[in-house]
mmCIF file of C-alpha atoms and ligand atoms in Angstrom:
data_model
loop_
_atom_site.group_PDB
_atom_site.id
_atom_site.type_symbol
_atom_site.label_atom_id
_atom_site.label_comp_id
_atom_site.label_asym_id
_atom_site.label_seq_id
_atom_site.Cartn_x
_atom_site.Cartn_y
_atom_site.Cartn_z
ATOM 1 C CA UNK A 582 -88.578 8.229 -16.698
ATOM 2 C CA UNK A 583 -89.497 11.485 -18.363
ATOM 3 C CA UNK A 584 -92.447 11.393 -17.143
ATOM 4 C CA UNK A 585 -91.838 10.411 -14.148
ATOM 5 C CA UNK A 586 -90.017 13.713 -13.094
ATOM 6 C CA UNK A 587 -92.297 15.572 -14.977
ATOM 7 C CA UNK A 588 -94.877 14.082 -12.041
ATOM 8 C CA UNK A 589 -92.350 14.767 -9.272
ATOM 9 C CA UNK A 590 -91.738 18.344 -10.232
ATOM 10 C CA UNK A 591 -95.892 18.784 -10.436
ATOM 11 C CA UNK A 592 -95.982 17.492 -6.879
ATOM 12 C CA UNK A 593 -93.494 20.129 -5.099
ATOM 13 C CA UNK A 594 -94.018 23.634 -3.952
ATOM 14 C CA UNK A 595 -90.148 24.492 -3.887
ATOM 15 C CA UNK A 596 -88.106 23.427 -5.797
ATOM 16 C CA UNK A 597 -84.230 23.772 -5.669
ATOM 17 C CA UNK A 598 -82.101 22.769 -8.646
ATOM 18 C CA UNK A 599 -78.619 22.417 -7.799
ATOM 19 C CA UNK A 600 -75.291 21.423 -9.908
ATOM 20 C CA UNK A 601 -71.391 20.268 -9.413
ATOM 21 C CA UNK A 602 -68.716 22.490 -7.588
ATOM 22 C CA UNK A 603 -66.272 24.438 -10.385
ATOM 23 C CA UNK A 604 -68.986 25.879 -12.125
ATOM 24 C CA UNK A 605 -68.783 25.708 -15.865
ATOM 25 C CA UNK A 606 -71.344 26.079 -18.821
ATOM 26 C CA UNK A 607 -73.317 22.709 -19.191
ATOM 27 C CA UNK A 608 -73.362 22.815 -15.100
ATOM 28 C CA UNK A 609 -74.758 26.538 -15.497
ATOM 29 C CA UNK A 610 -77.020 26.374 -18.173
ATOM 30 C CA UNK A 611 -78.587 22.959 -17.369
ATOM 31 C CA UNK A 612 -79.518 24.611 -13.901
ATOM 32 C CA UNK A 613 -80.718 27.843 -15.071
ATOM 33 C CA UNK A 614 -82.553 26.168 -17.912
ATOM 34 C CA UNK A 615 -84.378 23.765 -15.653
ATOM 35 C CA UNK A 616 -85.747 26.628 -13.108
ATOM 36 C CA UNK A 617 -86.616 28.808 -16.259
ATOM 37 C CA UNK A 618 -89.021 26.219 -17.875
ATOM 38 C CA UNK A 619 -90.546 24.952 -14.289
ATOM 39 C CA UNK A 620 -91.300 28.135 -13.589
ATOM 40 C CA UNK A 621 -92.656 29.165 -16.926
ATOM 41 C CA UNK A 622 -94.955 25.942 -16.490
ATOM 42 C CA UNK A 623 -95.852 26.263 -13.344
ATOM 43 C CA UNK A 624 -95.501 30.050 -12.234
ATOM 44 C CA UNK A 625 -97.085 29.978 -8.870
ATOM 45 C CA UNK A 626 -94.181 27.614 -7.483
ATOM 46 C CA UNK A 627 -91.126 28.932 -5.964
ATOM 47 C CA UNK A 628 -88.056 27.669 -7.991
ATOM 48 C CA UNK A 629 -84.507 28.740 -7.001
ATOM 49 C CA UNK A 630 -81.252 27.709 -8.652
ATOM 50 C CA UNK A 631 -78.256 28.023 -6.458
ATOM 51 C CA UNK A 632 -74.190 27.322 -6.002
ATOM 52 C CA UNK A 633 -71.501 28.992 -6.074
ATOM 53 C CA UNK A 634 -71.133 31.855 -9.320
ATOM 54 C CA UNK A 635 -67.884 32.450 -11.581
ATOM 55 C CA UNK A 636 -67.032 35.800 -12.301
ATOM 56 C CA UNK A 637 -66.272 34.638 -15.972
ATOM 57 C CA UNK A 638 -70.266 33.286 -16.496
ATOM 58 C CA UNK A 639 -71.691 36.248 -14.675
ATOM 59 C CA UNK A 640 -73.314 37.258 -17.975
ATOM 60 C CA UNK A 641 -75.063 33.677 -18.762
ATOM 61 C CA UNK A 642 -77.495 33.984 -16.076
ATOM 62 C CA UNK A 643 -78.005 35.009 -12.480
ATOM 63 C CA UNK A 644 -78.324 32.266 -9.231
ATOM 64 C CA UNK A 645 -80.439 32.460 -6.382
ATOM 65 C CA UNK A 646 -80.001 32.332 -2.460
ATOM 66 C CA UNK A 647 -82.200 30.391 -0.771
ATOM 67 C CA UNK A 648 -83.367 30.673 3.096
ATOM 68 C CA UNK A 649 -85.727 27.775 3.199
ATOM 69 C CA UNK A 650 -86.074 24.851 1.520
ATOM 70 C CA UNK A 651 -88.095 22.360 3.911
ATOM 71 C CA UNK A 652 -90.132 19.875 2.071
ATOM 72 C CA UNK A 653 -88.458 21.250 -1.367
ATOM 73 C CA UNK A 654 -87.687 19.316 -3.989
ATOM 74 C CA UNK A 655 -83.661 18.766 -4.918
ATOM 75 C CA UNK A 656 -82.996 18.556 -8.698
ATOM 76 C CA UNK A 657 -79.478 17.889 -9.303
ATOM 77 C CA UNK A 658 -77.874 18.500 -13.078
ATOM 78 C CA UNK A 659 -74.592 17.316 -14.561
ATOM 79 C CA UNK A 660 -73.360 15.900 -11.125
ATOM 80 C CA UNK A 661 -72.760 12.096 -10.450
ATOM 81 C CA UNK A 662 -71.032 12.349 -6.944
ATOM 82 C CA UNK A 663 -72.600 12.937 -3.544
ATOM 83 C CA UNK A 664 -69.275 14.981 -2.751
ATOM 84 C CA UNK A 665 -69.688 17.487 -6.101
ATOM 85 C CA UNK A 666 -72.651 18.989 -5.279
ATOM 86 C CA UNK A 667 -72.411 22.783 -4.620
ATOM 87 C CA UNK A 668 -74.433 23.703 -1.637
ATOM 88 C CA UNK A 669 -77.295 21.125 -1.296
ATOM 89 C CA UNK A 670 -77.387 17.631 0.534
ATOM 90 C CA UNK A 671 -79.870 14.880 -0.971
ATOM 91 C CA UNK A 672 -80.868 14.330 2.674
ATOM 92 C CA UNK A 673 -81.898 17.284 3.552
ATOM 93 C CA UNK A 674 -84.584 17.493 1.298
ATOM 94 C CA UNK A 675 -87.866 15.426 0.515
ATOM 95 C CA UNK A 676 -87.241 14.213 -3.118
ATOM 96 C CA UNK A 677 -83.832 14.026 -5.193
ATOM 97 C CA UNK A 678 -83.727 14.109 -8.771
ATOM 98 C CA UNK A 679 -80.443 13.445 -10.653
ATOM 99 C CA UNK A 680 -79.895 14.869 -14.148
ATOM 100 C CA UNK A 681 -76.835 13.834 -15.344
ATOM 101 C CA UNK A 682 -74.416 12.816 -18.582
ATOM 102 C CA UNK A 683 -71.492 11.714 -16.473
ATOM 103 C CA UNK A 684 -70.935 7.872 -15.654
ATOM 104 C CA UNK A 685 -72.203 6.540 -12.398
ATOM 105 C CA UNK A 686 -71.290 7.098 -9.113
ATOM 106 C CA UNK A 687 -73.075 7.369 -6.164
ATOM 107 C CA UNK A 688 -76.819 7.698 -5.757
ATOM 108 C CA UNK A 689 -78.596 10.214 -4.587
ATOM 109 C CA UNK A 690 -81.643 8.056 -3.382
ATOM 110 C CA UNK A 691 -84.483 9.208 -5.732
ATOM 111 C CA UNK A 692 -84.796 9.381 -9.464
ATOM 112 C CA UNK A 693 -81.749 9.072 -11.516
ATOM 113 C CA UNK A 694 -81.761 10.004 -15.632
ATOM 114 C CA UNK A 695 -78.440 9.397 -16.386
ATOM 115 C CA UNK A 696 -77.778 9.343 -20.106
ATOM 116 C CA UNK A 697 -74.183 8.886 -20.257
ATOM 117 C CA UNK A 698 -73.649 8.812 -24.041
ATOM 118 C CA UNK A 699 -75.082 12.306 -24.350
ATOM 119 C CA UNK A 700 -72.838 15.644 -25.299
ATOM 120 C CA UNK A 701 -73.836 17.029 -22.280
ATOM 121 C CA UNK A 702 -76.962 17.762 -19.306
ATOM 122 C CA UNK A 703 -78.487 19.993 -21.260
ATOM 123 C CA UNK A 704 -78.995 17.877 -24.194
ATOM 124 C CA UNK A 705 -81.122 15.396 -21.788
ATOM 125 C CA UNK A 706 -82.812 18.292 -20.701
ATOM 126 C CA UNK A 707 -83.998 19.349 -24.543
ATOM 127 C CA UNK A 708 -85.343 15.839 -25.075
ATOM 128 C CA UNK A 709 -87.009 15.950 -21.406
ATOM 129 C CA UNK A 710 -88.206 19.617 -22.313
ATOM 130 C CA UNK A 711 -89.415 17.890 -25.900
ATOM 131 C CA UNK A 712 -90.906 14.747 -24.742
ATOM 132 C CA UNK A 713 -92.936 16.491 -21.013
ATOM 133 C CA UNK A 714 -95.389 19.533 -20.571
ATOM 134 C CA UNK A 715 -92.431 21.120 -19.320
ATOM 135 C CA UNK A 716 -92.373 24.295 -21.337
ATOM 136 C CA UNK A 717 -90.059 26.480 -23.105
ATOM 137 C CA UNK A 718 -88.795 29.472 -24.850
ATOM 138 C CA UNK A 719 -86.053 31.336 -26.145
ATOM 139 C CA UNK A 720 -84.005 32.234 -23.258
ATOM 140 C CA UNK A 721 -84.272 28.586 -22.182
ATOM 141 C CA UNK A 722 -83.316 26.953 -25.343
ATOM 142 C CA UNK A 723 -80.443 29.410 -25.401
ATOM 143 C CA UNK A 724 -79.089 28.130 -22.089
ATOM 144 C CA UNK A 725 -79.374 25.109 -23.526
ATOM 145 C CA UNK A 726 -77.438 25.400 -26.725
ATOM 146 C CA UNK A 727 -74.912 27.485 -25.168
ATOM 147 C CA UNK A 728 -74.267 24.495 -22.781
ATOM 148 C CA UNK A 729 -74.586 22.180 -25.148
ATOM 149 C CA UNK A 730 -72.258 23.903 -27.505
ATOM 150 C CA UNK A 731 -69.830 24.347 -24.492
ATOM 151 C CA UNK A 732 -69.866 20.440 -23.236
ATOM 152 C CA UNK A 733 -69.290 19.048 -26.397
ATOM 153 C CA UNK A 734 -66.686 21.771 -27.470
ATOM 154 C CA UNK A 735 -68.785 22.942 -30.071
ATOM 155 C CA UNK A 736 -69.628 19.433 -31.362
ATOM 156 C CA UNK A 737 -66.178 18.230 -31.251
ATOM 157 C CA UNK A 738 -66.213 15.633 -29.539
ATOM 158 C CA UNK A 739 -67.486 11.883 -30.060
ATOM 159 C CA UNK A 740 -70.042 12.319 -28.081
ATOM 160 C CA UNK A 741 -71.943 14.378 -30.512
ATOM 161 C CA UNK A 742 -74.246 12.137 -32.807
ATOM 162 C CA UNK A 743 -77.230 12.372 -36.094
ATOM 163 C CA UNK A 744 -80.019 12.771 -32.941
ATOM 164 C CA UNK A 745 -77.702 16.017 -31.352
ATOM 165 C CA UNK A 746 -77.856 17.574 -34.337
ATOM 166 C CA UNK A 747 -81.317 16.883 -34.834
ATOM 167 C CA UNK A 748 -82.757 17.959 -31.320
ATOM 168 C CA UNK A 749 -80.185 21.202 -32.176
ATOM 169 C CA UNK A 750 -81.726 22.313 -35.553
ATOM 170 C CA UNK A 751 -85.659 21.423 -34.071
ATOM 171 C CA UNK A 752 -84.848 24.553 -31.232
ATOM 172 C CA UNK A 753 -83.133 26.360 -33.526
ATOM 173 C CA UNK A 754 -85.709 26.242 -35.969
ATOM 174 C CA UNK A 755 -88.513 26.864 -33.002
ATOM 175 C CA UNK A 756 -86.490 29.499 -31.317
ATOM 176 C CA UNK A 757 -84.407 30.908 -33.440
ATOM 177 C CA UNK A 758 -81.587 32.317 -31.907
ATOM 178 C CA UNK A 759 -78.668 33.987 -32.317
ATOM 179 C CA UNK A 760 -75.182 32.011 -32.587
ATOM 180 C CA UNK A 761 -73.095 34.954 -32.327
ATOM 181 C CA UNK A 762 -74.549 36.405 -29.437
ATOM 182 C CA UNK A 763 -74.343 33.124 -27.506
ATOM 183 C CA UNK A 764 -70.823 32.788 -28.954
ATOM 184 C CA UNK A 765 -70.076 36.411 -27.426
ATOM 185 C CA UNK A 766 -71.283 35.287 -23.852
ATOM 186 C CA UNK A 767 -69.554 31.866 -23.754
ATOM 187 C CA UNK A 768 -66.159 32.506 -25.663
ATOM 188 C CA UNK A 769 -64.852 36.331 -25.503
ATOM 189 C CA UNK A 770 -61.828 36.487 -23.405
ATOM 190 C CA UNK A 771 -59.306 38.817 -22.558
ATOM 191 C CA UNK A 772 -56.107 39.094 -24.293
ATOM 192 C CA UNK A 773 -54.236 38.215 -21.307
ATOM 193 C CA UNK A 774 -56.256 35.141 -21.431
ATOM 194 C CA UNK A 775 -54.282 34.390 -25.146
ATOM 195 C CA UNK A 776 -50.994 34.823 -24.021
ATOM 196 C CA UNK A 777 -51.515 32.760 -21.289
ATOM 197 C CA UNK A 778 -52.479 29.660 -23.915
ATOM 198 C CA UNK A 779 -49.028 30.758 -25.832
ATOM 199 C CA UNK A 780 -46.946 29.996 -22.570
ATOM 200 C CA UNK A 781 -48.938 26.935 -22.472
ATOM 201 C CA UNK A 782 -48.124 25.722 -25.690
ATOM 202 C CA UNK A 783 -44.549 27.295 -25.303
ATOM 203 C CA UNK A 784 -43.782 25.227 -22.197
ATOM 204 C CA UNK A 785 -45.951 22.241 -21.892
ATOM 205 C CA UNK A 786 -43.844 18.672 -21.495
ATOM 206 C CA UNK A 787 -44.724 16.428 -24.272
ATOM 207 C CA UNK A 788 -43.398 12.761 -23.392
ATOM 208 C CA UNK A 789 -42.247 10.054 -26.046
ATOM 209 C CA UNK A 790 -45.695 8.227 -24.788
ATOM 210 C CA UNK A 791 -48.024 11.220 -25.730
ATOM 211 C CA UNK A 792 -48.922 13.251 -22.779
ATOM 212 C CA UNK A 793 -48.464 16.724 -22.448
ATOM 213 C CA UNK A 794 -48.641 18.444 -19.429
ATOM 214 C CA UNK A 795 -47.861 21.467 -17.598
ATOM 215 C CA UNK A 796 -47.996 22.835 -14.748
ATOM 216 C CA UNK A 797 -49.471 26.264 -13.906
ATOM 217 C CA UNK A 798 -47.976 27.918 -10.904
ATOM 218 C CA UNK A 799 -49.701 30.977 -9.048
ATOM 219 C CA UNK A 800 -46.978 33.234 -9.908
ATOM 220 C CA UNK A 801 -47.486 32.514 -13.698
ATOM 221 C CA UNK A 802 -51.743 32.988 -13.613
ATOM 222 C CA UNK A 803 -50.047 36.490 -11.450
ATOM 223 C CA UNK A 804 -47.989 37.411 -14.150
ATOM 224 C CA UNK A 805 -50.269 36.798 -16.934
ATOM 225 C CA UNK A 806 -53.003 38.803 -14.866
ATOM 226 C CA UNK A 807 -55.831 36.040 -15.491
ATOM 227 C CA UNK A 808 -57.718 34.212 -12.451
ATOM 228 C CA UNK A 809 -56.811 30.209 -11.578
ATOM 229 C CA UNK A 810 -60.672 28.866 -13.237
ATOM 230 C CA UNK A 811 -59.634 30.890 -16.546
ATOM 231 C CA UNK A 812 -56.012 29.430 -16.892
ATOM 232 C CA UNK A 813 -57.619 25.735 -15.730
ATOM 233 C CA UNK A 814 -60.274 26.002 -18.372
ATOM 234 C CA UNK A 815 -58.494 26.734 -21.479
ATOM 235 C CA UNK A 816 -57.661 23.244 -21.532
ATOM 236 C CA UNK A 817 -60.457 22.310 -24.209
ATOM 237 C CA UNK A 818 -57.804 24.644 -26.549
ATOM 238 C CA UNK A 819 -54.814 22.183 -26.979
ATOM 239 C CA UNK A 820 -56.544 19.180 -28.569
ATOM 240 C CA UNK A 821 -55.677 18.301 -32.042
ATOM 241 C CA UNK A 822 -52.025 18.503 -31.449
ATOM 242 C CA UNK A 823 -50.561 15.403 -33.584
ATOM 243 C CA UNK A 824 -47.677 14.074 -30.849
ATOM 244 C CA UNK A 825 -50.192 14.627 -27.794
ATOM 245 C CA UNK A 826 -52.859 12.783 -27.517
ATOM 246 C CA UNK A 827 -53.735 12.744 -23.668
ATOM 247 C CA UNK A 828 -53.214 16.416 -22.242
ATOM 248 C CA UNK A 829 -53.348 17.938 -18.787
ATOM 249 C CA UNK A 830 -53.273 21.042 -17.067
ATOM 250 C CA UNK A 831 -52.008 21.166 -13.542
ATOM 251 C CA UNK A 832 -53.562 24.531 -12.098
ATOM 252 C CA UNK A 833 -52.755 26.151 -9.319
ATOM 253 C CA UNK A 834 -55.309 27.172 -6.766
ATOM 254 C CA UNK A 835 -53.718 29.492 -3.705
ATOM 255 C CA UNK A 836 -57.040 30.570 -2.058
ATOM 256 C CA UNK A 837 -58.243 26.932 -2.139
ATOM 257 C CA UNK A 838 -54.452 25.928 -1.043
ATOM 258 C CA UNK A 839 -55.087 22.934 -3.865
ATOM 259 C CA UNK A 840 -53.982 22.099 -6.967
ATOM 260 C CA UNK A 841 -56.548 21.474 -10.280
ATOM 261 C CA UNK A 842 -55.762 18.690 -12.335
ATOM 262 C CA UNK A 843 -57.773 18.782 -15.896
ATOM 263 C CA UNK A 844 -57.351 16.263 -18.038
ATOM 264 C CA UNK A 845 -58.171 15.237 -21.712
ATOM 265 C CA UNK A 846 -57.730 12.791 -23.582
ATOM 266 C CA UNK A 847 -57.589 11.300 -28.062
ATOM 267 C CA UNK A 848 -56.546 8.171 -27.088
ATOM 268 C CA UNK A 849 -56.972 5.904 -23.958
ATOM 269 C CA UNK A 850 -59.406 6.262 -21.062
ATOM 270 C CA UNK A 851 -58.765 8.337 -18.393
ATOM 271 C CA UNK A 852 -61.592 8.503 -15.740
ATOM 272 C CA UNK A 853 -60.288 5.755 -14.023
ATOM 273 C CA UNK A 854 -57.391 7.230 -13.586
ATOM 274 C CA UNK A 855 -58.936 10.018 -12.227
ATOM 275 C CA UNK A 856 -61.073 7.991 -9.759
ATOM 276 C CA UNK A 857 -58.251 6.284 -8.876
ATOM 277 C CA UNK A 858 -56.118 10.070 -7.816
ATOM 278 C CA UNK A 859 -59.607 11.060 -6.192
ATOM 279 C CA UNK A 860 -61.203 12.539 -8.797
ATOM 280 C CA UNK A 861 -63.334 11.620 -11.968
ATOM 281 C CA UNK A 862 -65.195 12.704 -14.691
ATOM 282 C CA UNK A 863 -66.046 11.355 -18.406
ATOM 283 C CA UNK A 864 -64.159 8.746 -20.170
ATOM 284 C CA UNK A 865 -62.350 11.712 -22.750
ATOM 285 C CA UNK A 866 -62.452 14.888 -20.002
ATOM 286 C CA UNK A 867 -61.624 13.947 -16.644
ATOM 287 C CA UNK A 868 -60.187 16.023 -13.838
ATOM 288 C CA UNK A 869 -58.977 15.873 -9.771
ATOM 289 C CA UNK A 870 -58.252 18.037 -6.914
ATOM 290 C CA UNK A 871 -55.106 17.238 -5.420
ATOM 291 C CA UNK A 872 -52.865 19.176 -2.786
ATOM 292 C CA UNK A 873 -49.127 19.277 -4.192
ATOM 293 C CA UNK A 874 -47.337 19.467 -7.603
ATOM 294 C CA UNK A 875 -46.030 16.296 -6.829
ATOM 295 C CA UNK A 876 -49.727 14.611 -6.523
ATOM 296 C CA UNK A 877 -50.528 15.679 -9.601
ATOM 297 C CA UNK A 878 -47.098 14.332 -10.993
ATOM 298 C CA UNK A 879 -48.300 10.811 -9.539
ATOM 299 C CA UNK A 880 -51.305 10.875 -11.600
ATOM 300 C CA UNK A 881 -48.896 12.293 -15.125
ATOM 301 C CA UNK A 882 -47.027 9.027 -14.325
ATOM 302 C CA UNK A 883 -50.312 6.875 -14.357
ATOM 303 C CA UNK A 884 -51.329 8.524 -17.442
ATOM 304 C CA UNK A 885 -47.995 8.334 -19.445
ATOM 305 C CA UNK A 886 -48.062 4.236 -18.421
ATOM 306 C CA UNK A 887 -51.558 3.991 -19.773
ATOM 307 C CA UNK A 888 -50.307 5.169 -22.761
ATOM 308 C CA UNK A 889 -47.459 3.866 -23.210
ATOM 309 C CA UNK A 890 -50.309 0.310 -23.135
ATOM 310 C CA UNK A 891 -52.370 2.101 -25.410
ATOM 311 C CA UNK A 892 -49.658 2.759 -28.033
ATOM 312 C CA UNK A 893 -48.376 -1.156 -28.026
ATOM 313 C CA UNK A 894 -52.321 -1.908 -28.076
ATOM 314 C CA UNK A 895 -52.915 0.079 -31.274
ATOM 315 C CA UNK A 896 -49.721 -0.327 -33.320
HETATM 316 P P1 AMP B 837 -62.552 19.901 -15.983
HETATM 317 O O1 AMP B 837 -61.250 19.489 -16.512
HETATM 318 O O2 AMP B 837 -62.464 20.594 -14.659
HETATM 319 O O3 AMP B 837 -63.368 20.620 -17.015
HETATM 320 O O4 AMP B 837 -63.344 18.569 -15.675
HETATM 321 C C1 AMP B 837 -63.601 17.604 -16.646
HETATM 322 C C2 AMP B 837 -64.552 16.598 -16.116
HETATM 323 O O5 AMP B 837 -64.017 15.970 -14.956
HETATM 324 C C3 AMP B 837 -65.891 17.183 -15.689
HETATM 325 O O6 AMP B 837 -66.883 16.298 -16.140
HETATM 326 C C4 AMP B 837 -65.852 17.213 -14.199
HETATM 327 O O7 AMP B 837 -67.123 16.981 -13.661
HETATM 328 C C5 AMP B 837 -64.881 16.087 -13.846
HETATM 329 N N1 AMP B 837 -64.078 16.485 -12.691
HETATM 330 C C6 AMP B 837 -63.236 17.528 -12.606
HETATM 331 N N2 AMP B 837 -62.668 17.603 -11.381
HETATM 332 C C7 AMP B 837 -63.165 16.580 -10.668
HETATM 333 C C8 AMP B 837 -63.002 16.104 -9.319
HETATM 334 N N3 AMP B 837 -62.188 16.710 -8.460
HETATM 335 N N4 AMP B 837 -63.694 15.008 -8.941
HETATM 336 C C9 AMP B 837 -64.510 14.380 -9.808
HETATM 337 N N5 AMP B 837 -64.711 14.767 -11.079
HETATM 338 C C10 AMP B 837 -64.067 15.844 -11.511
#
């Protein structure tokens, strides 16, 4: 299949590489990567990579607006769902290619690399980079670290095997970067940002099942001074805590008039659950959109059942 989209991408003109809504590094990088190595092997074709930006990865890498895109090529990274895509239709253009690490949902009517037991996109995309003509070099395999790093919370989770660090050590070894730099650009935060996570763990509900939760209001991300994505990302920063082993943060969104539901999870499954609320996501990381603090209670109650299952399950 490598090959195959190495073909495609040799065929186009344009090319547009899209990625999901609520923008975050693996999205970012795999995008940015992608247009950086088609257009470093192929410079004469017009590659753009758009969405919409976050303030907070302004310094990974710049997007592009597009005016035309007949006949372009659509790749999409790290998206599985028709509905996630930020700014681009599959139908509107003449070819769709889906990059992705999440489990399957829709199709997008073209060629689909899913690899669903990899950290993250832009893992697939080093082995596609590896394993094509597709070319490289050290800004790309930085954007690719960085969201590989990012995705698998810095090789955390299970996801991360012998062949990630492998592909990892051949581009470092090739391209020798810089891990602090990269560090610098993915994880320095404002203060504000810290006392925010000690409210967190101050006031998050821990029931006898497992699950901790809590729910971020507008006036709190207000008080603290930090912006909704920030407070609904630091999520990844509360696992490890012995009596919780699913966790969610319920985030408030006031410009969006929604509410962000982020969940992960140590113990049972929870993208179904997610599906099930409207949203979705990985088996371990999962997350919905839903309009009221109670909605997102409904979904804590799901989760603290499928626990409770779990914990009879396991003893
Ligand atoms: P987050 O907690 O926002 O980092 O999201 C964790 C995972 O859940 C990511 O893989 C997202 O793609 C997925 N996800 C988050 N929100 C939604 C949603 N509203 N619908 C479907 N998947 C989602």
């Amino acid at each position: 299949m490598y090959n195959e989209i190495y073909e495609k991408i040799k065929e186009y003109e344009t090319i547009v590489v899209a990625r999901h809504i609520g923008v975050d590094p693996d999205a970012l990088c795999s995008q940015l990567a992608m247009r950086e190595s088609i257009r470093l092997t192929f410079p004469e074709k017009k590659v753009y990579a758009i969405g919409t930006g976050s303030q907070k990865f302004l310094q990974i890498g710049k997007l592009d607006k597009i005016e035309n895109f007949a006949d372009a090529l659509l790749i999409v990274c790290d998206t599985p769902d028709l509905k996630r895509i930020d700014g681009a239709k599959p139908e509107n253009y003449k070819f769709t290619i889906k990059i992705d690490h999440h489990p399957f949902i829709d199709s997008f009517g073209g060629i689909e690399l899913i690899e669903d037991d990899k950290t993250s996109t832009c893992e697939i995309i080093m082995k596609l980079i590896e394993d094509t003509p597709l070319k490289c070099n050290k800004e790309i395999a930085e954007y690719l670290y960085m969201g590989l790093a990012s995705d698998s919370n810095r090789f955390l989770f299970n996801s991360t095997t012998a062949k990630t660090f492998k592909i990892v050590a051949d581009y470092m070894y090739k391209y020798n970067f810089n891990l602090e730099e990269l560090y610098n650009k993915l994880y320095l935060r404002p203060l504000s940002e810290v006392r925010l996570e000690g409210y967190i763990s101050l006031n998050m509900k821990v029931t006898e099942n497992g699950l901790g939760y809590i729910v971020i209001t507008d006036d709190i991300i207000k008080e603290y001074g930090v912006d909704s994505a920030s407070a609904g990302n630091m999520i990844n920063d509360f696992n490890y805590i012995k009596e919780v082993l699913v966790w969610a943060t319920i985030t408030e969104d006031k410009k969006n008039k929604l509410y962000r539901v982020s969940i992960r999870s140590r113990g049972p499954k929870i993208n179904k659950i997610a599906e099930a609320h409207n949203g979705g996501g990985h088996s371990m990381a999962s997350g919905a959109r839903v309009q009221t603090v109670a909605d997102a209670l409904f979904i804590m109650k799901d989760l603290d059942e499928e626990l409770k299952k779990y914990n009879k399950e396991v003893e």
